[in-house]
Amino acid sequence: MFETLKPEIELILNKPEATIDDRLQKICELLKERLEYYDWVGFYFRNGTKEELKLGPYAGEPTDHSIIPFGKGICGQVAVSNENFVVPDVKAQDNYIACSLTVRSEIVVPLFVKGENIGQIDIDSNTPDPFSSADERFLEFVNAKVAEILE
């Protein structure tokens, strides 16, 4: 499943006539549409020099969490740790920010440009514990390709 999506990701990103936000929006929509347990897909980026993340393009239900302080919630923790964070059950997490009552699990993978963590891709799922190491590797691939257009 992931292997068939990789060329589509590259095709979307290799369209310089489209804005970066438009390309990232298409990535979010593709992943949400094609991966049945990806119920919300979005990018967060460091907000200038502030110690916070700002919501970028996303696909799914609207969220009130357009700004997330570093260290708060799963996304905020990844901004500090620089490591992938897979949450099989969000109810078991103390430092979790609920975007929706239907969300059961989450995966966040940091996005690096020239070695610096500039943001992340965030996936919420209404399915308990659906994410595997294959999801992590795939999202790392997506972020590596996104980084190429942001350099």
PDB file of C-alpha atoms in Angstrom, residues 84-145:
ATOM      1  CA  ASN A  84       8.893   9.902  16.111  1.00  0.00           C
ATOM      2  CA  PHE A  85       6.080   9.445  18.596  1.00  0.00           C
ATOM      3  CA  VAL A  86       3.510   6.675  18.129  1.00  0.00           C
ATOM      4  CA  VAL A  87       0.558   6.690  20.516  1.00  0.00           C
ATOM      5  CA  PRO A  88      -1.455   3.429  20.350  1.00  0.00           C
ATOM      6  CA  ASP A  89      -4.069   4.769  22.811  1.00  0.00           C
ATOM      7  CA  VAL A  90      -4.403   8.519  23.341  1.00  0.00           C
ATOM      8  CA  LYS A  91      -6.430   7.941  26.525  1.00  0.00           C
ATOM      9  CA  ALA A  92      -3.315   6.434  28.131  1.00  0.00           C
ATOM     10  CA  GLN A  93      -1.253   9.604  27.501  1.00  0.00           C
ATOM     11  CA  ASP A  94      -1.013  12.200  30.275  1.00  0.00           C
ATOM     12  CA  ASN A  95       0.260  14.981  27.997  1.00  0.00           C
ATOM     13  CA  TYR A  96      -2.302  14.631  25.208  1.00  0.00           C
ATOM     14  CA  ILE A  97      -4.308  17.429  23.578  1.00  0.00           C
ATOM     15  CA  ALA A  98      -7.621  16.066  22.319  1.00  0.00           C
ATOM     16  CA  CYS A  99      -8.480  17.375  18.860  1.00  0.00           C
ATOM     17  CA  SER A 100     -11.626  15.268  18.640  1.00  0.00           C
ATOM     18  CA  LEU A 101     -13.455  12.858  20.917  1.00  0.00           C
ATOM     19  CA  THR A 102     -13.293  10.195  18.187  1.00  0.00           C
ATOM     20  CA  VAL A 103      -9.470  10.106  18.020  1.00  0.00           C
ATOM     21  CA  ARG A 104      -8.069   6.902  19.493  1.00  0.00           C
ATOM     22  CA  SER A 105      -4.427   6.934  18.340  1.00  0.00           C
ATOM     23  CA  GLU A 106      -1.821   9.265  16.851  1.00  0.00           C
ATOM     24  CA  ILE A 107       1.529   9.242  15.085  1.00  0.00           C
ATOM     25  CA  VAL A 108       3.808  12.267  14.745  1.00  0.00           C
ATOM     26  CA  VAL A 109       7.024  12.255  12.685  1.00  0.00           C
ATOM     27  CA  PRO A 110       9.406  15.238  12.747  1.00  0.00           C
ATOM     28  CA  LEU A 111      10.374  17.046   9.554  1.00  0.00           C
ATOM     29  CA  PHE A 112      14.031  18.004   9.217  1.00  0.00           C
ATOM     30  CA  VAL A 113      15.561  20.470   6.774  1.00  0.00           C
ATOM     31  CA  LYS A 114      19.371  20.533   6.823  1.00  0.00           C
ATOM     32  CA  GLY A 115      19.359  18.724  10.168  1.00  0.00           C
ATOM     33  CA  GLU A 116      16.965  21.155  11.855  1.00  0.00           C
ATOM     34  CA  ASN A 117      13.515  20.110  13.100  1.00  0.00           C
ATOM     35  CA  ILE A 118      11.277  22.652  11.337  1.00  0.00           C
ATOM     36  CA  GLY A 119       7.952  20.874  11.764  1.00  0.00           C
ATOM     37  CA  GLN A 120       6.172  17.554  11.586  1.00  0.00           C
ATOM     38  CA  ILE A 121       3.467  15.494  10.016  1.00  0.00           C
ATOM     39  CA  ASP A 122       0.680  14.534  12.403  1.00  0.00           C
ATOM     40  CA  ILE A 123      -1.812  11.719  11.815  1.00  0.00           C
ATOM     41  CA  ASP A 124      -4.851  11.094  14.019  1.00  0.00           C
ATOM     42  CA  SER A 125      -6.796   7.857  13.763  1.00  0.00           C
ATOM     43  CA  ASN A 126     -10.214   6.873  15.074  1.00  0.00           C
ATOM     44  CA  THR A 127      -8.917   3.279  15.116  1.00  0.00           C
ATOM     45  CA  PRO A 128      -7.106   1.991  18.220  1.00  0.00           C
ATOM     46  CA  ASP A 129      -3.431   1.066  17.697  1.00  0.00           C
ATOM     47  CA  PRO A 130      -3.310   0.978  13.856  1.00  0.00           C
ATOM     48  CA  PHE A 131       0.213   2.351  13.342  1.00  0.00           C
ATOM     49  CA  SER A 132       3.218   0.128  12.669  1.00  0.00           C
ATOM     50  CA  SER A 133       6.879   0.676  11.895  1.00  0.00           C
ATOM     51  CA  ALA A 134       5.803   0.643   8.221  1.00  0.00           C
ATOM     52  CA  ASP A 135       3.770   3.814   8.877  1.00  0.00           C
ATOM     53  CA  GLU A 136       6.812   5.405  10.518  1.00  0.00           C
ATOM     54  CA  ARG A 137       9.100   4.543   7.582  1.00  0.00           C
ATOM     55  CA  PHE A 138       6.509   5.788   5.080  1.00  0.00           C
ATOM     56  CA  LEU A 139       5.979   9.092   6.908  1.00  0.00           C
ATOM     57  CA  GLU A 140       9.759   9.534   7.172  1.00  0.00           C
ATOM     58  CA  PHE A 141       9.853   9.111   3.380  1.00  0.00           C
ATOM     59  CA  VAL A 142       7.083  11.716   2.961  1.00  0.00           C
ATOM     60  CA  ASN A 143       8.916  14.185   5.200  1.00  0.00           C
ATOM     61  CA  ALA A 144      12.237  13.617   3.408  1.00  0.00           C
ATOM     62  CA  LYS A 145      10.539  14.408   0.088  1.00  0.00           C
TER      63      LYS A 145
END
